[in-house]
Amino acid sequence: MSEIDDLRATVEVLAARVRALEDQVEIMQLTAQYGPAVDSGSGAAAAALWTEDGGFDAVPQLRMRGRDDIAGMVHGGGHQSLIHGGCGHVLTVPHIVVDGDRATGRSYALNIRWDAAADRFWVARVSANTWRWVRTERGWRIAERVNANLDGTPEHREMLAPPPVTPASVSEEK
């Protein structure tokens, strides 16, 4: 192999690594926009984070399909009463696994509310989240988000479990 071939191979490896980092950052930035969008009551901005037909299972009784459902939730009476009473939707940085034009991840979400009578904030909900993102012509978008209360339910805790360790992933670390 010539020096030019070595250089080309190095550039290809570096380009792939930069692309992977850019994907991770874009997905984190996309996900970080959710809380400010819903807490400001910006239904269109929140909905635009999803694919046109994206899904969002917010709580057991609220399953949204498509951007209209998501914008409708933000503009709906229940959500509006939360934000007018003082509420913050806080997402942790997701763990992201990118596989080409698709990615999966997991994170926590906290719903923090203001209690004017007590002059304090309190955590109303802590939940596990699983995510599916897809690369679109407009960049990465959320294809699916499942938000499940961490209420002791084993299935909800399992949503946070790291991907299984395989012999191949162990040998890659060496």
mmCIF file of C-alpha atoms in Angstrom:
data_model
loop_
_atom_site.group_PDB
_atom_site.id
_atom_site.type_symbol
_atom_site.label_atom_id
_atom_site.label_comp_id
_atom_site.label_asym_id
_atom_site.label_seq_id
_atom_site.Cartn_x
_atom_site.Cartn_y
_atom_site.Cartn_z
ATOM 1 C CA MET A 1 0.000 0.000 0.000
ATOM 2 C CA SER A 2 1.365 3.414 -0.963
ATOM 3 C CA GLU A 3 1.520 6.526 1.174
ATOM 4 C CA ILE A 4 -1.332 7.988 -0.880
ATOM 5 C CA ASP A 5 -3.458 4.905 -0.201
ATOM 6 C CA ASP A 6 -2.647 5.142 3.514
ATOM 7 C CA LEU A 7 -3.619 8.812 3.508
ATOM 8 C CA ARG A 8 -6.877 8.095 1.655
ATOM 9 C CA ALA A 9 -7.744 5.347 4.132
ATOM 10 C CA THR A 10 -7.010 7.666 7.061
ATOM 11 C CA VAL A 11 -9.158 10.422 5.561
ATOM 12 C CA GLU A 12 -12.028 7.956 5.007
ATOM 13 C CA VAL A 13 -11.844 6.775 8.614
ATOM 14 C CA LEU A 14 -11.745 10.351 9.906
ATOM 15 C CA ALA A 15 -14.632 11.403 7.646
ATOM 16 C CA ALA A 16 -16.734 8.502 8.962
ATOM 17 C CA ARG A 17 -15.904 9.446 12.554
ATOM 18 C CA VAL A 18 -16.802 13.101 11.942
ATOM 19 C CA ARG A 19 -20.095 12.039 10.339
ATOM 20 C CA ALA A 20 -20.896 9.856 13.358
ATOM 21 C CA LEU A 21 -20.145 12.747 15.731
ATOM 22 C CA GLU A 22 -22.255 15.140 13.655
ATOM 23 C CA ASP A 23 -25.146 12.655 13.740
ATOM 24 C CA GLN A 24 -24.888 12.345 17.531
ATOM 25 C CA VAL A 25 -24.805 16.124 18.031
ATOM 26 C CA GLU A 26 -27.706 16.745 15.635
ATOM 27 C CA ILE A 27 -29.850 14.132 17.409
ATOM 28 C CA MET A 28 -28.985 15.591 20.831
ATOM 29 C CA GLN A 29 -29.829 19.102 19.612
ATOM 30 C CA LEU A 30 -33.117 17.878 18.137
ATOM 31 C CA THR A 31 -34.063 16.136 21.370
ATOM 32 C CA ALA A 32 -33.037 19.144 23.493
ATOM 33 C CA GLN A 33 -35.581 21.305 21.648
ATOM 34 C CA TYR A 34 -38.562 19.347 22.978
ATOM 35 C CA GLY A 35 -38.797 20.850 26.488
ATOM 36 C CA PRO A 36 -38.472 24.497 25.435
ATOM 37 C CA ALA A 37 -40.950 23.959 22.575
ATOM 38 C CA VAL A 38 -43.691 22.427 24.722
ATOM 39 C CA ASP A 39 -43.064 24.659 27.734
ATOM 40 C CA SER A 40 -43.384 27.784 25.578
ATOM 41 C CA GLY A 41 -46.611 26.414 24.075
ATOM 42 C CA SER A 42 -45.079 26.225 20.579
ATOM 43 C CA GLY A 43 -47.081 23.351 19.136
ATOM 44 C CA ALA A 44 -45.769 23.734 15.590
ATOM 45 C CA ALA A 45 -42.140 23.758 16.783
ATOM 46 C CA ALA A 46 -42.709 20.681 18.950
ATOM 47 C CA ALA A 47 -44.503 18.834 16.140
ATOM 48 C CA ALA A 48 -41.731 19.667 13.650
ATOM 49 C CA LEU A 49 -39.298 17.597 15.724
ATOM 50 C CA TRP A 50 -41.141 14.448 14.560
ATOM 51 C CA THR A 51 -41.520 12.851 11.173
ATOM 52 C CA GLU A 52 -44.858 13.554 9.511
ATOM 53 C CA ASP A 53 -46.269 10.241 10.790
ATOM 54 C CA GLY A 54 -44.135 9.996 13.948
ATOM 55 C CA GLY A 55 -45.473 8.504 17.144
ATOM 56 C CA PHE A 56 -45.376 9.731 20.718
ATOM 57 C CA ASP A 57 -46.698 7.633 23.585
ATOM 58 C CA ALA A 58 -46.612 10.306 26.276
ATOM 59 C CA VAL A 59 -48.478 8.494 29.043
ATOM 60 C CA PRO A 60 -50.651 5.374 28.948
ATOM 61 C CA GLN A 61 -53.793 7.331 28.101
ATOM 62 C CA LEU A 62 -52.161 9.602 25.483
ATOM 63 C CA ARG A 63 -50.864 8.071 22.263
ATOM 64 C CA MET A 64 -50.210 10.560 19.485
ATOM 65 C CA ARG A 65 -49.670 9.726 15.835
ATOM 66 C CA GLY A 66 -48.496 12.426 13.479
ATOM 67 C CA ARG A 67 -47.607 16.070 13.859
ATOM 68 C CA ASP A 68 -51.210 17.253 14.143
ATOM 69 C CA ASP A 69 -51.724 15.107 17.256
ATOM 70 C CA ILE A 70 -48.526 16.423 18.841
ATOM 71 C CA ALA A 71 -49.366 20.068 18.116
ATOM 72 C CA GLY A 72 -52.893 19.425 19.381
ATOM 73 C CA MET A 73 -51.530 18.087 22.672
ATOM 74 C CA VAL A 74 -49.395 21.225 23.165
ATOM 75 C CA HIS A 75 -52.379 23.489 22.409
ATOM 76 C CA GLY A 76 -54.814 21.354 24.410
ATOM 77 C CA GLY A 77 -56.343 22.353 27.716
ATOM 78 C CA GLY A 78 -54.443 19.846 29.833
ATOM 79 C CA HIS A 79 -51.030 20.921 28.615
ATOM 80 C CA GLN A 80 -51.924 24.600 28.640
ATOM 81 C CA SER A 81 -52.998 24.373 32.285
ATOM 82 C CA LEU A 82 -49.650 22.769 33.137
ATOM 83 C CA ILE A 83 -47.541 25.469 31.523
ATOM 84 C CA HIS A 84 -49.691 28.332 32.796
ATOM 85 C CA GLY A 85 -49.341 26.934 36.307
ATOM 86 C CA GLY A 86 -45.567 26.647 35.969
ATOM 87 C CA CYS A 87 -44.079 23.501 34.485
ATOM 88 C CA GLY A 88 -40.824 22.369 32.936
ATOM 89 C CA HIS A 89 -40.260 19.295 30.784
ATOM 90 C CA VAL A 90 -36.611 18.396 31.361
ATOM 91 C CA LEU A 91 -34.941 15.684 29.285
ATOM 92 C CA THR A 92 -31.593 14.150 30.082
ATOM 93 C CA VAL A 93 -28.997 13.709 27.362
ATOM 94 C CA PRO A 94 -29.998 10.533 25.541
ATOM 95 C CA HIS A 95 -27.737 7.575 24.989
ATOM 96 C CA ILE A 96 -27.734 7.280 21.183
ATOM 97 C CA VAL A 97 -26.826 4.397 18.885
ATOM 98 C CA VAL A 98 -26.644 5.433 15.227
ATOM 99 C CA ASP A 99 -27.008 2.794 12.522
ATOM 100 C CA GLY A 100 -26.845 4.492 9.131
ATOM 101 C CA ASP A 101 -29.963 6.614 8.638
ATOM 102 C CA ARG A 102 -31.646 5.291 11.781
ATOM 103 C CA ALA A 103 -30.827 5.698 15.446
ATOM 104 C CA THR A 104 -32.182 4.473 18.747
ATOM 105 C CA GLY A 105 -31.727 5.741 22.254
ATOM 106 C CA ARG A 106 -32.883 5.959 25.821
ATOM 107 C CA SER A 107 -33.073 8.728 28.400
ATOM 108 C CA TYR A 108 -34.971 10.119 31.359
ATOM 109 C CA ALA A 109 -37.641 12.812 31.322
ATOM 110 C CA LEU A 110 -38.699 14.860 34.321
ATOM 111 C CA ASN A 111 -41.839 16.905 34.675
ATOM 112 C CA ILE A 112 -41.130 19.643 37.209
ATOM 113 C CA ARG A 113 -44.004 21.789 38.435
ATOM 114 C CA TRP A 114 -44.376 25.001 40.394
ATOM 115 C CA ASP A 115 -46.391 24.953 43.619
ATOM 116 C CA ALA A 116 -47.257 28.595 44.296
ATOM 117 C CA ALA A 117 -48.818 27.820 47.688
ATOM 118 C CA ALA A 118 -45.585 26.236 48.926
ATOM 119 C CA ASP A 119 -43.328 28.596 46.928
ATOM 120 C CA ARG A 120 -41.319 25.690 45.504
ATOM 121 C CA PHE A 121 -40.886 23.389 42.563
ATOM 122 C CA TRP A 122 -41.551 19.663 42.836
ATOM 123 C CA VAL A 123 -40.907 16.703 40.550
ATOM 124 C CA ALA A 124 -44.296 15.499 39.358
ATOM 125 C CA ARG A 125 -43.022 12.688 37.129
ATOM 126 C CA VAL A 126 -39.828 10.851 36.269
ATOM 127 C CA SER A 127 -40.042 8.621 33.247
ATOM 128 C CA ALA A 128 -38.004 6.320 31.055
ATOM 129 C CA ASN A 129 -37.883 7.190 27.386
ATOM 130 C CA THR A 130 -37.016 5.128 24.350
ATOM 131 C CA TRP A 131 -36.422 6.899 21.068
ATOM 132 C CA ARG A 132 -36.247 6.074 17.391
ATOM 133 C CA TRP A 133 -34.833 8.771 15.116
ATOM 134 C CA VAL A 134 -34.522 8.762 11.329
ATOM 135 C CA ARG A 135 -32.487 10.854 8.937
ATOM 136 C CA THR A 136 -34.792 12.763 6.579
ATOM 137 C CA GLU A 137 -34.258 15.327 3.842
ATOM 138 C CA ARG A 138 -34.675 17.964 6.587
ATOM 139 C CA GLY A 139 -32.164 16.279 8.906
ATOM 140 C CA TRP A 140 -32.776 13.957 11.827
ATOM 141 C CA ARG A 141 -36.347 13.706 13.130
ATOM 142 C CA ILE A 142 -38.075 11.700 15.836
ATOM 143 C CA ALA A 143 -39.888 8.672 14.403
ATOM 144 C CA GLU A 144 -41.069 7.432 17.784
ATOM 145 C CA ARG A 145 -40.818 8.351 21.438
ATOM 146 C CA VAL A 146 -42.200 6.215 24.228
ATOM 147 C CA ASN A 147 -42.393 7.904 27.625
ATOM 148 C CA ALA A 148 -43.209 5.563 30.526
ATOM 149 C CA ASN A 149 -43.516 6.546 34.181
ATOM 150 C CA LEU A 150 -40.892 5.020 36.447
ATOM 151 C CA ASP A 151 -43.580 3.762 38.793
ATOM 152 C CA GLY A 152 -41.947 0.469 39.730
ATOM 153 C CA THR A 153 -43.207 -1.328 36.641
ATOM 154 C CA PRO A 154 -40.437 -3.745 35.541
ATOM 155 C CA GLU A 155 -41.059 -3.066 31.836
ATOM 156 C CA HIS A 156 -40.537 0.653 32.351
ATOM 157 C CA ARG A 157 -37.240 0.123 34.181
ATOM 158 C CA GLU A 158 -36.135 -2.270 31.441
ATOM 159 C CA MET A 159 -36.514 0.536 28.904
ATOM 160 C CA LEU A 160 -33.407 2.092 30.465
ATOM 161 C CA ALA A 161 -31.270 -1.044 30.298
ATOM 162 C CA PRO A 162 -28.184 -0.772 28.125
ATOM 163 C CA PRO A 163 -28.072 -2.839 24.949
ATOM 164 C CA PRO A 164 -26.988 -6.424 25.630
ATOM 165 C CA VAL A 165 -23.262 -7.064 25.606
ATOM 166 C CA THR A 166 -22.329 -9.427 22.814
ATOM 167 C CA PRO A 167 -19.011 -11.242 22.281
ATOM 168 C CA ALA A 168 -18.393 -8.999 19.242
ATOM 169 C CA SER A 169 -18.906 -5.765 21.225
ATOM 170 C CA VAL A 170 -16.531 -6.975 23.944
ATOM 171 C CA SER A 171 -13.807 -7.849 21.412
ATOM 172 C CA GLU A 172 -14.270 -4.413 19.734
ATOM 173 C CA GLU A 173 -13.399 -2.699 23.032
ATOM 174 C CA LYS A 174 -10.023 -4.435 23.262
#
